[in-house]
Amino acid sequence: MYSLTLALIAWWIVFANGQSCDQRKYDQDSVVCVCNATYCDSFDPITPEASGKYLIFTSDRDGRRFQKSVQNFSNPSNGSDSSWINRNVTYQGIVGFGGAFTDSTGININSLDEKTKSNLISAYFSKKGIEYNMGRVPIGGTDFSTHAYSYMDNQTVAYSNVSSTNFTLAPEDLQYKIPLIKNAQQVLGRKLKLFGSAWIAPRAWKSNGQYSGFGFLNREHFQDWADYHIRFLQLYKEQGLDFWGITTGNEPNNYLVPFNKVPTVAFFFYDQQTWINNNFGPTLRNSSYSNVKLIGLDDNRIVLGFLDDQLKSNVTRSFIDGIGIHWYTDFIPASVVTKFHNKYPNLFIFGSEACIQNMLQEPVVLGSWGRGEQYANDIINDLQNWMGGWVDWNMALNVQGGPTYINNFVDSPIIVNATAGEFYKQPTYYALGHFSKFLPENSVRVKIEDLENLQVVAFQRPDNATAVIVLNSNDDAREFKYFDNERGEISFNCTPHSISSILYW
Ligand SMILES: *[C@@H]1O[C@H](CO)[C@@H](O)[C@H](O)[C@H]1NC(C)=O
Ligand SMILES: *[C@@H]1O[C@H](CO)[C@@H](O)[C@H](O)[C@H]1NC(C)=O
Ligand SMILES: *[C@@H]1O[C@H](CO)[C@@H](O)[C@H](O)[C@H]1NC(C)=O
Ligand SMILES: *[C@@H]1O[C@H](CO)[C@@H](O)[C@H](O)[C@H]1NC(C)=O
Ligand SMILES: *[C@@H]1O[C@H](CO)[C@@H](O)[C@H](O)[C@H]1NC(C)=O
Ligand SMILES: *[C@@H]1O[C@H](CO)[C@@H](O)[C@H](O)[C@H]1NC(C)=O
Ligand SMILES: *[C@@H]1O[C@H](CO)[C@@H](O)[C@H](O)[C@H]1NC(C)=O
Ligand SMILES: *[C@@H]1O[C@H](CO)[C@@H](O)[C@H](O)[C@H]1NC(C)=O
Ligand SMILES: *[C@@H]1O[C@H](CO)[C@@H](O)[C@H](O)[C@H]1NC(C)=O
Ligand SMILES: *[C@@H]1O[C@H](CO)[C@@H](O)[C@H](O)[C@H]1NC(C)=O
Ligand SMILES: *[C@@H]1O[C@H](CO)[C@@H](O)[C@H](O)[C@H]1NC(C)=O
């Protein structure tokens, strides 16, 4: 047993770096990469290349996954017929990339044995993986829980003393969220930028007495609802976890959608602004958590106008640090985000939720490159319009796309098959990784000329490397060619339906 363990450790050391994708093809246009207790595809450490060279990592529909190549710059003094990159023209900085620590994520990850679980956490947070630096933490339950719950459900009356022991963390915090966040931070080697979002208030505080549906937070509980958030930050702090941000609440406008069963803390008309101005803002800024970023909207582009209205108040403006946008109405052009940025240039903007929810297909589609491309396309559009990050929804779901107590099954970049003791990395995982891995926090977007039929964004990173990400959504290969006047020309063939991350120092 002992020597077997040693042999396994030796095998791990030899093969742990830069393993390739163990491809599996279901009935789709591309593949998933299979990981288990002893095998998972991963990155070698990325080290700077000499100044005449650049790195390219490519994933595509044909099954390449972060395939690495090193190339030489050419024509150092002649770029007259190429597109240009200009690092002197700068735009927004990167806030970060990540996923959500939902209960379902925790349940699925915990359904795996320790080694497989560790490979999964590594896949998201370590240097061998795609180096997420952000995590969204639901304050209580969400639709991706096995039941709805707030932290004050065990009261029969509208009791509102949140400082009392009546407000306790739920078993889900202690079993799933907290241990998983700690594990992720350990693997990352530093603190994640955590931000909290609430879906569910105590039912007794709502006009309809329900977690979802057409009901609003009662005004007499506005201060309680602010205190409730502070109490959450305090109890997580006691568990050793600090928050970077907190939102004004997940999708408060959900109640407008008939028959929507997603639990929601809705506000009647301008009440959310009143709550921010009179309760949440002052309470947060006057608490021990005064440096926690207050993130507005946390809802779709289609309701960006509601936030714009709220921000007409200079009091609201004095509290809001940035905004989170969900992707479910991204049929609305991203130019509305640029317009918003131009009006409020001091607010950071990032994507705070996305997932593939396609009513016409199975919730989970294993190996769909189209879904990966949907992620990459949205991220590039967002980055081109002043958004500084993108936070995915569930990090791990089961093969049905759950659990979800309201049967709101969706897809996820990692699908866990507990029966087989394995998990599948979907094309969406790689699509997101082409950004999260290569654009660390505080990278700054720089100008790059548009290239015909290719989508491209460029960044200068804090380590002074230049990172360029290019998406080819065409059915045929395209030449990618541009000129960096300090280096020379970059030119390579983008394979059909591919995403490439280019990196040079
Ligand atoms: C894990 O996957 C590797 C690579 O496909 C395979 O060789 C190995 O047998 C698998 N291990 C288990 C326990 O299934
Ligand atoms: C890059 O240049 C080096 C010499 O500096 C040469 O050995 C190598 O083959 C070149 N690589 C490519 C991909 O052209
Ligand atoms: C630059 O190089 C290309 C070939 O790579 C050539 O066709 C072009 O004439 C050159 N332009 C100048 C201004 O030297
Ligand atoms: C950027 O600015 C530097 C110094 O101001 C200048 O030397 C360089 O030519 C500029 N680069 C471009 C692409 O304009
Ligand atoms: C409520 O009470 C039940 C049973 O006493 C307990 O299992 C559950 O954890 C409590 N919920 C919370 C949020 O404290
Ligand atoms: C809230 O509850 C705590 C503990 O039960 C108690 O010490 C405190 O006085 C209560 N505060 C209010 C305002 O009722
Ligand atoms: C919870 O609140 C109720 C009032 O609704 C109070 O009677 C009870 O003592 C409180 N429980 C705890 C543990 O503080
Ligand atoms: C901040 O808290 C202190 C002490 O609890 C209180 O005296 C003060 O009124 C509070 N200020 C605001 C703006 O809420
Ligand atoms: C908002 O504006 C009013 C009047 O224009 C001013 O008195 C007040 O101090 C401002 N408040 C903040 C928080 O800036
Ligand atoms: C999950 O694993 C079980 C047991 O190995 C297998 O029968 C099933 O087909 C797997 N599901 C998928 C989607 O691969
Ligand atoms: C990046 O470049 C700037 C200016 O050239 C320099 O001051 C800084 O030290 C460099 N940073 C790193 C991490 O190399």
CSV table of N, CA and C and ligand atoms in Angstrom, one decimal, residues 22 36 38-39, ligand 1:
chain,number,residue,atom,x,y,z
A,22,ASP,N,-8.0,14.7,-22.2
A,22,ASP,CA,-8.5,13.3,-22.4
A,22,ASP,C,-9.9,13.5,-23.1
A,36,ASN,N,-10.5,12.8,-13.8
A,36,ASN,CA,-10.9,11.9,-12.7
A,36,ASN,C,-9.9,12.1,-11.6
A,38,THR,N,-7.1,10.6,-11.0
A,38,THR,CA,-5.7,10.5,-11.4
A,38,THR,C,-5.3,11.3,-12.6
A,39,TYR,N,-6.3,11.8,-13.4
A,39,TYR,CA,-5.9,12.5,-14.6
A,39,TYR,C,-6.8,13.7,-14.8
B,1,LIG,C1,-8.6,8.2,-15.1
B,1,LIG,O1,-8.4,8.6,-16.4
B,1,LIG,C2,-7.2,8.1,-16.9
B,1,LIG,C3,-7.0,8.8,-18.3
B,1,LIG,O2,-8.1,8.6,-19.1
B,1,LIG,C4,-7.3,6.6,-17.0
B,1,LIG,O3,-6.1,6.1,-17.5
B,1,LIG,C5,-7.6,6.1,-15.6
B,1,LIG,O4,-7.9,4.7,-15.7
B,1,LIG,C6,-8.8,6.7,-15.0
B,1,LIG,N1,-8.9,6.3,-13.6
B,1,LIG,C7,-10.0,5.9,-13.1
B,1,LIG,C8,-10.0,5.5,-11.7
B,1,LIG,O5,-11.0,5.7,-13.8
